[in-house]
Amino acid sequence: MFKSLKRNCWSILGLPFDTVNMQQTVTQVLNAIDMKQRCFLSTPNLNFAIACQHDVDFYQSVVDSDLSIADGMPLIWISKLLNIPITERVAGSSLFEQLSSTPRTKKIKVFFFGGEKGVAQCALAQLNANSVGMTGCGFYDPGFVSVDEMSSPDIIKMINASQADFLVIALGAKKGQAWLQKNRHQLNTPVISHLGAVINFVAGSIQRAPILWQRFGLEWVWRIRQEPNLWRRYFSDGLAFFKFLLLNVIPLAIYDRWLKRTADYQLPNALSSEQAESKLINIAGSFHYGNLEKVESLFFKVLQQDNHDEVELNCAQLRYIDSAFIAKLLLFQRYLNKQGRQVSLSNLPCRIKRLLRLNNTLNRFQHK
């Protein structure tokens, strides 16, 4: 219970990302399949991060994920600028390729859901013909209908009856995440993820960019060559990326480096609760990646009470937070929301408010 609080996550552009490389991601996915444990995998790229700024439901789908991997070189570049230990892009399509090309005694059973007409069926046939690590166990093309219309009990029953290990969704990022949010608790499939273009790559209807193009962050150029209508999206994303760099990322990098040179960064952290129900928690000092054990323990304690009370963090004596603490706070709020509760931040010092704003998370919390 509350296992996501133990994840090693950092906030980038307001979204929590796990600090995992490709091999660690493969291991987690295989463990989920072998143990029959649910893993809602999200693969945010720059387009995800931009859209999440203005779409609360889309944002929440990433926060609610069990594993969130950085699927975009711009996110890795931002991570490096901010000294965040996420140094490797883990693309959903690369993850699928590695799982598919690694021989297994018991192949991973894959169900394809979505894609253009006929593509999912073709992907299934190609997977069964060429993969040494996967086998297709079903497909369904819902067509251009609403999320509710493609969430009927019969459809969920069909997917569950396939006994798939890995459900690959291709409905467009927002629609796919919305479908998973609506139906994930009714699905028996261990690993579920919206992987978009993977169905096209497997079917062969679209060719993936060469490795060198991917490494230099030029996969978008290759995609435009094959799908010219994507140029508007990439142009818009590019403008938003430079806006984030100028208004958030670079100012945050400078401000964070300056704060780390001050005595406040070296302060020990302190937590205290003035009420038995932990409704009011005083939080003081410096909270960063190296000293989050106490706050994680307290968050667990508060969640286990499940008393429907709001939780207030009194931040009057708080002097420093990094994006690892912010990610922990986002995940804490995720569980509180499930309990019908909220966390509010009171007496925010100007520097903490500035750090939250530059991290694109100030508007994610109630604050006074």
CSV table of C-alpha atoms in Angstrom, one decimal:
chain,number,residue,atom,x,y,z
A,1,MET,CA,0.0,0.0,0.0
A,2,PHE,CA,1.2,3.5,-0.9
A,3,LYS,CA,4.2,1.9,-2.6
A,4,SER,CA,4.7,4.8,-5.0
A,5,LEU,CA,5.9,6.9,-2.0
A,6,LYS,CA,9.0,4.8,-2.0
A,7,ARG,CA,9.8,5.4,-5.7
A,8,ASN,CA,12.9,7.4,-6.5
A,9,CYS,CA,11.2,10.2,-8.4
A,10,TRP,CA,12.0,13.8,-9.4
A,11,SER,CA,9.8,16.5,-10.7
A,12,ILE,CA,10.5,17.8,-14.3
A,13,LEU,CA,8.2,20.5,-15.6
A,14,GLY,CA,5.7,19.5,-12.8
A,15,LEU,CA,5.5,15.8,-13.5
A,16,PRO,CA,7.1,13.0,-11.5
A,17,PHE,CA,9.7,10.9,-13.3
A,18,ASP,CA,11.3,7.7,-12.1
A,19,THR,CA,15.1,7.7,-12.1
A,20,VAL,CA,15.4,4.5,-14.1
A,21,ASN,CA,17.4,3.5,-17.1
A,22,MET,CA,16.3,1.0,-19.8
A,23,GLN,CA,17.5,-2.1,-18.1
A,24,GLN,CA,15.9,-1.1,-14.8
A,25,THR,CA,12.6,-0.4,-16.6
A,26,VAL,CA,12.8,-3.8,-18.4
A,27,THR,CA,13.3,-5.4,-15.0
A,28,GLN,CA,10.4,-3.7,-13.4
A,29,VAL,CA,8.1,-4.5,-16.3
A,30,LEU,CA,9.1,-8.2,-16.3
A,31,ASN,CA,8.7,-8.4,-12.5
A,32,ALA,CA,5.2,-7.0,-12.8
A,33,ILE,CA,4.4,-9.6,-15.4
A,34,ASP,CA,5.9,-12.5,-13.6
A,35,MET,CA,4.4,-11.5,-10.2
A,36,LYS,CA,1.0,-10.6,-11.8
A,37,GLN,CA,1.3,-7.1,-10.2
A,38,ARG,CA,-0.4,-4.2,-11.8
A,39,CYS,CA,1.9,-1.6,-13.4
A,40,PHE,CA,0.4,1.4,-15.0
A,41,LEU,CA,3.3,2.7,-17.2
A,42,SER,CA,3.3,6.2,-18.5
A,43,THR,CA,5.9,7.5,-21.0
A,44,PRO,CA,5.7,11.3,-20.9
A,45,ASN,CA,7.5,13.2,-23.6
A,46,LEU,CA,7.7,16.9,-24.1
A,47,ASN,CA,4.3,17.0,-25.7
A,48,PHE,CA,2.9,15.2,-22.6
A,49,ALA,CA,4.5,17.7,-20.3
A,50,ILE,CA,3.2,20.7,-22.2
A,51,ALA,CA,-0.3,19.3,-22.4
A,52,CYS,CA,-0.4,18.5,-18.7
A,53,GLN,CA,0.1,22.1,-17.8
A,54,HIS,CA,-3.5,22.9,-18.9
A,55,ASP,CA,-5.2,19.6,-18.6
A,56,VAL,CA,-5.8,18.5,-15.0
A,57,ASP,CA,-7.1,15.0,-15.9
A,58,PHE,CA,-4.1,14.3,-18.3
A,59,TYR,CA,-1.7,15.5,-15.6
A,60,GLN,CA,-3.4,13.3,-13.0
A,61,SER,CA,-3.0,10.2,-15.2
A,62,VAL,CA,0.8,10.6,-15.1
A,63,VAL,CA,0.8,11.2,-11.3
A,64,ASP,CA,-1.4,8.1,-10.8
A,65,SER,CA,1.0,6.0,-12.8
A,66,ASP,CA,3.1,3.2,-11.2
A,67,LEU,CA,6.1,4.0,-13.4
A,68,SER,CA,6.8,7.2,-15.3
A,69,ILE,CA,9.7,7.2,-17.7
A,70,ALA,CA,11.2,10.1,-19.6
A,71,ASP,CA,10.5,9.4,-23.2
A,72,GLY,CA,12.0,12.5,-24.9
A,73,MET,CA,15.4,14.0,-25.2
A,74,PRO,CA,14.3,17.5,-24.3
A,75,LEU,CA,13.3,16.1,-20.9
A,76,ILE,CA,16.8,14.7,-20.5
A,77,TRP,CA,18.4,18.0,-21.5
A,78,ILE,CA,16.3,19.7,-18.9
A,79,SER,CA,17.3,17.1,-16.3
A,80,LYS,CA,21.0,17.7,-17.0
A,81,LEU,CA,20.5,21.5,-16.7
A,82,LEU,CA,18.9,21.0,-13.3
A,83,ASN,CA,21.3,18.3,-12.0
A,84,ILE,CA,18.5,15.7,-11.8
A,85,PRO,CA,19.9,12.2,-12.0
A,86,ILE,CA,17.7,11.1,-15.0
A,87,THR,CA,20.4,10.8,-17.7
A,88,GLU,CA,18.9,8.3,-20.1
A,89,ARG,CA,15.9,8.5,-22.3
A,90,VAL,CA,13.7,5.5,-21.9
A,91,ALA,CA,11.4,5.5,-25.0
A,92,GLY,CA,8.3,3.4,-24.8
A,93,SER,CA,9.0,2.1,-28.3
A,94,SER,CA,12.6,1.1,-27.4
A,95,LEU,CA,11.3,-0.6,-24.3
A,96,PHE,CA,8.8,-2.6,-26.4
A,97,GLU,CA,11.5,-3.5,-28.9
A,98,GLN,CA,13.9,-4.8,-26.2
A,99,LEU,CA,11.2,-6.9,-24.6
A,100,SER,CA,10.2,-8.2,-28.0
A,101,SER,CA,13.7,-9.1,-29.1
A,102,THR,CA,14.8,-10.8,-25.9
A,103,PRO,CA,14.1,-14.6,-26.0
A,104,ARG,CA,11.9,-15.9,-23.2
A,105,THR,CA,10.8,-19.4,-22.4
A,106,LYS,CA,7.4,-18.0,-21.7
A,107,LYS,CA,6.7,-15.3,-24.1
A,108,ILE,CA,5.0,-12.0,-23.1
A,109,LYS,CA,1.4,-12.0,-24.3
A,110,VAL,CA,0.5,-8.7,-25.9
A,111,PHE,CA,-3.0,-7.2,-26.7
A,112,PHE,CA,-3.1,-4.3,-29.1
A,113,PHE,CA,-5.9,-1.8,-28.5
A,114,GLY,CA,-6.5,1.1,-30.9
A,115,GLY,CA,-4.6,2.4,-33.9
A,116,GLU,CA,-5.9,3.1,-37.4
A,117,LYS,CA,-8.2,0.6,-39.0
A,118,GLY,CA,-6.4,-2.7,-39.7
A,119,VAL,CA,-3.1,-1.6,-38.1
A,120,ALA,CA,-3.6,-3.5,-34.8
A,121,GLN,CA,-4.4,-6.7,-36.7
A,122,CYS,CA,-1.3,-6.2,-38.8
A,123,ALA,CA,0.8,-5.5,-35.8
A,124,LEU,CA,-0.4,-8.7,-34.2
A,125,ALA,CA,0.5,-10.8,-37.2
A,126,GLN,CA,4.0,-9.2,-37.5
A,127,LEU,CA,4.6,-9.7,-33.8
A,128,ASN,CA,3.7,-13.4,-34.0
A,129,ALA,CA,5.9,-13.8,-37.1
A,130,ASN,CA,9.0,-12.0,-35.9
A,131,SER,CA,9.2,-11.7,-32.1
A,132,VAL,CA,11.2,-14.1,-29.9
A,133,GLY,CA,10.1,-12.5,-26.7
A,134,MET,CA,6.4,-11.7,-27.3
A,135,THR,CA,3.3,-13.2,-28.7
A,136,GLY,CA,0.1,-11.5,-29.8
A,137,CYS,CA,-3.0,-12.7,-28.0
A,138,GLY,CA,-5.6,-10.2,-29.3
A,139,PHE,CA,-6.4,-6.9,-30.8
A,140,TYR,CA,-9.3,-4.5,-30.9
A,141,ASP,CA,-10.0,-1.4,-33.0
A,142,PRO,CA,-12.6,0.7,-31.3
A,143,GLY,CA,-12.8,3.2,-34.1
A,144,PHE,CA,-13.4,6.9,-33.5
A,145,VAL,CA,-15.7,6.8,-30.6
A,146,SER,CA,-15.8,8.3,-27.1
A,147,VAL,CA,-13.9,6.9,-24.1
A,148,ASP,CA,-17.2,5.8,-22.6
A,149,GLU,CA,-18.2,4.0,-25.8
A,150,MET,CA,-15.0,2.0,-25.9
A,151,SER,CA,-15.2,1.2,-22.2
A,152,SER,CA,-18.2,-1.2,-22.3
A,153,PRO,CA,-18.2,-4.3,-20.0
A,154,ASP,CA,-18.0,-6.5,-23.1
A,155,ILE,CA,-14.8,-4.8,-24.3
A,156,ILE,CA,-13.2,-5.1,-20.8
A,157,LYS,CA,-14.3,-8.7,-20.6
A,158,MET,CA,-12.7,-9.4,-24.0
A,159,ILE,CA,-9.4,-8.0,-23.0
A,160,ASN,CA,-9.4,-9.8,-19.7
A,161,ALA,CA,-10.3,-13.1,-21.4
A,162,SER,CA,-7.2,-12.8,-23.6
A,163,GLN,CA,-5.1,-13.2,-20.4
A,164,ALA,CA,-2.6,-10.6,-21.8
A,165,ASP,CA,0.5,-9.7,-19.9
A,166,PHE,CA,0.9,-6.3,-21.7
A,167,LEU,CA,-1.9,-4.1,-23.0
A,168,VAL,CA,-0.7,-1.6,-25.6
A,169,ILE,CA,-3.0,1.3,-26.1
A,170,ALA,CA,-2.9,3.6,-29.2
A,171,LEU,CA,-5.7,6.1,-29.1
A,172,GLY,CA,-3.8,9.4,-29.0
A,173,ALA,CA,-2.0,10.4,-25.8
A,174,LYS,CA,-4.9,12.2,-24.0
A,175,LYS,CA,-7.6,9.7,-25.0
A,176,GLY,CA,-5.4,6.8,-24.2
A,177,GLN,CA,-4.5,8.0,-20.8
A,178,ALA,CA,-8.1,8.8,-20.1
A,179,TRP,CA,-9.2,5.3,-21.2
A,180,LEU,CA,-6.6,3.8,-18.9
A,181,GLN,CA,-7.6,6.0,-16.0
A,182,LYS,CA,-11.2,5.0,-16.4
A,183,ASN,CA,-10.7,1.2,-16.9
A,184,ARG,CA,-7.4,0.2,-15.2
A,185,HIS,CA,-9.1,-1.1,-12.1
A,186,GLN,CA,-11.3,-3.4,-14.1
A,187,LEU,CA,-8.4,-4.8,-16.1
A,188,ASN,CA,-6.5,-8.0,-15.2
A,189,THR,CA,-3.6,-7.3,-17.4
A,190,PRO,CA,-0.4,-6.7,-15.3
A,191,VAL,CA,1.2,-4.0,-17.5
A,192,ILE,CA,-0.9,-1.4,-19.2
A,193,SER,CA,0.4,1.6,-21.2
A,194,HIS,CA,-0.4,4.0,-23.9
A,195,LEU,CA,2.5,3.5,-26.4
A,196,GLY,CA,1.1,5.3,-29.4
A,197,ALA,CA,3.2,4.8,-32.4
A,198,VAL,CA,4.4,1.3,-31.2
A,199,ILE,CA,1.5,-0.3,-33.0
A,200,ASN,CA,2.6,1.4,-36.3
A,201,PHE,CA,6.2,0.5,-35.8
A,202,VAL,CA,5.4,-3.2,-35.2
A,203,ALA,CA,3.0,-3.3,-38.1
A,204,GLY,CA,5.6,-1.7,-40.3
A,205,SER,CA,3.2,1.1,-41.5
A,206,ILE,CA,5.7,3.7,-40.1
A,207,GLN,CA,9.5,3.3,-39.8
A,208,ARG,CA,11.2,4.4,-36.6
A,209,ALA,CA,14.0,6.9,-36.9
A,210,PRO,CA,17.6,5.6,-37.0
A,211,ILE,CA,19.4,5.3,-33.6
A,212,LEU,CA,21.7,8.2,-34.3
A,213,TRP,CA,18.7,10.5,-35.0
A,214,GLN,CA,17.2,9.4,-31.7
A,215,ARG,CA,20.3,10.0,-29.7
A,216,PHE,CA,20.6,13.6,-30.9
A,217,GLY,CA,16.9,14.3,-30.3
A,218,LEU,CA,16.0,14.5,-34.0
A,219,GLU,CA,13.4,11.8,-34.1
A,220,TRP,CA,10.8,14.5,-34.6
A,221,VAL,CA,12.4,15.4,-38.0
A,222,TRP,CA,12.1,11.8,-39.1
A,223,ARG,CA,8.5,11.6,-38.0
A,224,ILE,CA,7.6,14.7,-39.9
A,225,ARG,CA,9.1,13.2,-43.0
A,226,GLN,CA,6.8,10.2,-42.7
A,227,GLU,CA,3.8,12.1,-41.3
A,228,PRO,CA,3.9,15.7,-42.6
A,229,ASN,CA,0.8,16.7,-40.7
A,230,LEU,CA,2.8,16.4,-37.4
A,231,TRP,CA,4.8,19.5,-38.2
A,232,ARG,CA,2.3,21.8,-36.4
A,233,ARG,CA,2.5,19.8,-33.2
A,234,TYR,CA,6.3,19.7,-33.2
A,235,PHE,CA,6.4,23.5,-34.0
A,236,SER,CA,4.1,24.3,-31.2
A,237,ASP,CA,6.0,22.0,-28.8
A,238,GLY,CA,9.3,23.6,-29.8
A,239,LEU,CA,8.0,27.1,-29.0
A,240,ALA,CA,6.7,25.9,-25.7
A,241,PHE,CA,10.0,24.2,-24.9
A,242,PHE,CA,12.0,27.4,-25.4
A,243,LYS,CA,9.4,29.3,-23.3
A,244,PHE,CA,9.9,26.7,-20.5
A,245,LEU,CA,13.7,27.1,-20.9
A,246,LEU,CA,13.6,30.9,-20.6
A,247,LEU,CA,11.0,31.3,-18.0
A,248,ASN,CA,11.4,28.2,-15.8
A,249,VAL,CA,14.3,25.9,-16.4
A,250,ILE,CA,17.2,28.3,-16.7
A,251,PRO,CA,16.0,30.6,-13.9
A,252,LEU,CA,15.5,27.5,-11.7
A,253,ALA,CA,18.9,26.1,-12.5
A,254,ILE,CA,20.5,29.5,-11.5
A,255,TYR,CA,18.4,30.0,-8.4
A,256,ASP,CA,18.8,26.4,-7.2
A,257,ARG,CA,22.6,26.5,-7.6
A,258,TRP,CA,22.7,29.8,-5.6
A,259,LEU,CA,20.5,28.3,-2.8
A,260,LYS,CA,22.8,25.3,-2.5
A,261,ARG,CA,25.7,27.6,-1.7
A,262,THR,CA,23.9,29.1,1.2
A,263,ALA,CA,23.9,27.9,4.8
A,264,ASP,CA,20.2,27.2,4.6
A,265,TYR,CA,20.9,24.2,2.3
A,266,GLN,CA,22.9,22.6,5.0
A,267,LEU,CA,20.2,22.9,7.7
A,268,PRO,CA,18.8,19.6,9.0
A,269,ASN,CA,15.2,19.0,8.3
A,270,ALA,CA,12.6,18.8,11.0
A,271,LEU,CA,9.0,17.6,11.1
A,272,SER,CA,6.5,17.9,14.0
A,273,SER,CA,2.8,17.4,14.4
A,274,GLU,CA,0.8,19.6,16.8
A,275,GLN,CA,-2.2,17.3,16.7
A,276,ALA,CA,-2.6,13.6,17.2
A,277,GLU,CA,-4.3,13.2,13.9
A,278,SER,CA,-1.4,14.9,12.1
A,279,LYS,CA,-3.7,17.4,10.5
A,280,LEU,CA,-1.2,20.2,11.1
A,281,ILE,CA,2.5,19.4,10.4
A,282,ASN,CA,5.3,21.8,10.9
A,283,ILE,CA,8.0,21.4,8.3
A,284,ALA,CA,11.3,23.1,8.7
A,285,GLY,CA,14.8,23.2,7.4
A,286,SER,CA,16.1,21.8,4.1
A,287,PHE,CA,14.5,18.9,2.3
A,288,HIS,CA,16.4,17.3,-0.6
A,289,TYR,CA,17.1,13.9,-2.2
A,290,GLY,CA,19.6,12.9,0.5
A,291,ASN,CA,17.4,13.3,3.5
A,292,LEU,CA,13.8,12.4,2.7
A,293,GLU,CA,13.4,9.4,4.9
A,294,LYS,CA,11.6,11.2,7.7
A,295,VAL,CA,9.1,13.0,5.5
A,296,GLU,CA,8.4,9.7,3.7
A,297,SER,CA,7.8,8.0,7.0
A,298,LEU,CA,5.5,10.8,8.2
A,299,PHE,CA,3.5,10.7,4.9
A,300,PHE,CA,3.0,7.0,5.4
A,301,LYS,CA,1.7,7.6,8.9
A,302,VAL,CA,-0.7,10.2,7.8
A,303,LEU,CA,-2.1,8.1,4.9
A,304,GLN,CA,-2.6,5.1,7.2
A,305,GLN,CA,-4.9,7.1,9.4
A,306,ASP,CA,-7.3,7.7,6.6
A,307,ASN,CA,-9.5,9.9,8.8
A,308,HIS,CA,-10.8,12.2,6.0
A,309,ASP,CA,-9.2,15.3,7.5
A,310,GLU,CA,-7.3,17.8,5.4
A,311,VAL,CA,-3.6,17.9,5.9
A,312,GLU,CA,-1.8,21.2,6.4
A,313,LEU,CA,1.9,21.6,6.1
A,314,ASN,CA,3.1,24.7,7.9
A,315,CYS,CA,6.1,25.8,5.9
A,316,ALA,CA,7.0,29.0,7.8
A,317,GLN,CA,10.4,27.6,8.7
A,318,LEU,CA,11.1,25.8,5.5
A,319,ARG,CA,14.3,27.0,3.8
A,320,TYR,CA,15.0,24.7,0.8
A,321,ILE,CA,13.3,22.0,-1.3
A,322,ASP,CA,14.5,20.2,-4.4
A,323,SER,CA,12.5,18.5,-7.1
A,324,ALA,CA,12.9,15.1,-5.4
A,325,PHE,CA,10.9,16.5,-2.4
A,326,ILE,CA,8.4,18.1,-4.8
A,327,ALA,CA,7.8,14.7,-6.5
A,328,LYS,CA,7.4,13.0,-3.1
A,329,LEU,CA,4.8,15.7,-2.3
A,330,LEU,CA,2.9,15.1,-5.6
A,331,LEU,CA,2.7,11.4,-4.9
A,332,PHE,CA,1.6,12.1,-1.3
A,333,GLN,CA,-1.2,14.3,-2.7
A,334,ARG,CA,-2.1,11.5,-5.1
A,335,TYR,CA,-2.9,9.1,-2.3
A,336,LEU,CA,-4.7,11.8,-0.2
A,337,ASN,CA,-6.9,12.5,-3.2
A,338,LYS,CA,-7.9,8.9,-3.4
A,339,GLN,CA,-9.0,9.2,0.3
A,340,GLY,CA,-11.0,12.3,-0.5
A,341,ARG,CA,-8.5,14.5,1.3
A,342,GLN,CA,-6.1,17.3,0.3
A,343,VAL,CA,-2.8,18.8,1.4
A,344,SER,CA,-2.4,22.5,1.7
A,345,LEU,CA,0.8,24.5,2.2
A,346,SER,CA,0.6,27.4,4.6
A,347,ASN,CA,2.9,30.2,5.4
A,348,LEU,CA,5.0,29.6,2.3
A,349,PRO,CA,8.2,31.6,2.3
A,350,CYS,CA,8.9,33.6,-0.9
A,351,ARG,CA,11.8,31.4,-1.8
A,352,ILE,CA,9.8,28.1,-1.5
A,353,LYS,CA,6.9,29.6,-3.5
A,354,ARG,CA,9.4,30.6,-6.1
A,355,LEU,CA,10.9,27.1,-6.3
A,356,LEU,CA,7.4,25.6,-6.6
A,357,ARG,CA,6.5,28.1,-9.3
A,358,LEU,CA,9.7,27.5,-11.3
A,359,ASN,CA,9.1,23.7,-11.0
A,360,ASN,CA,5.6,24.2,-12.5
A,361,THR,CA,3.9,22.8,-9.3
A,362,LEU,CA,2.7,25.8,-7.3
A,363,ASN,CA,-0.7,25.6,-8.8
A,364,ARG,CA,-0.9,21.8,-8.0
A,365,PHE,CA,-1.3,22.5,-4.3
A,366,GLN,CA,-3.6,24.6,-2.2
A,367,HIS,CA,-1.4,27.3,-0.6
A,368,LYS,CA,-1.8,30.2,1.7
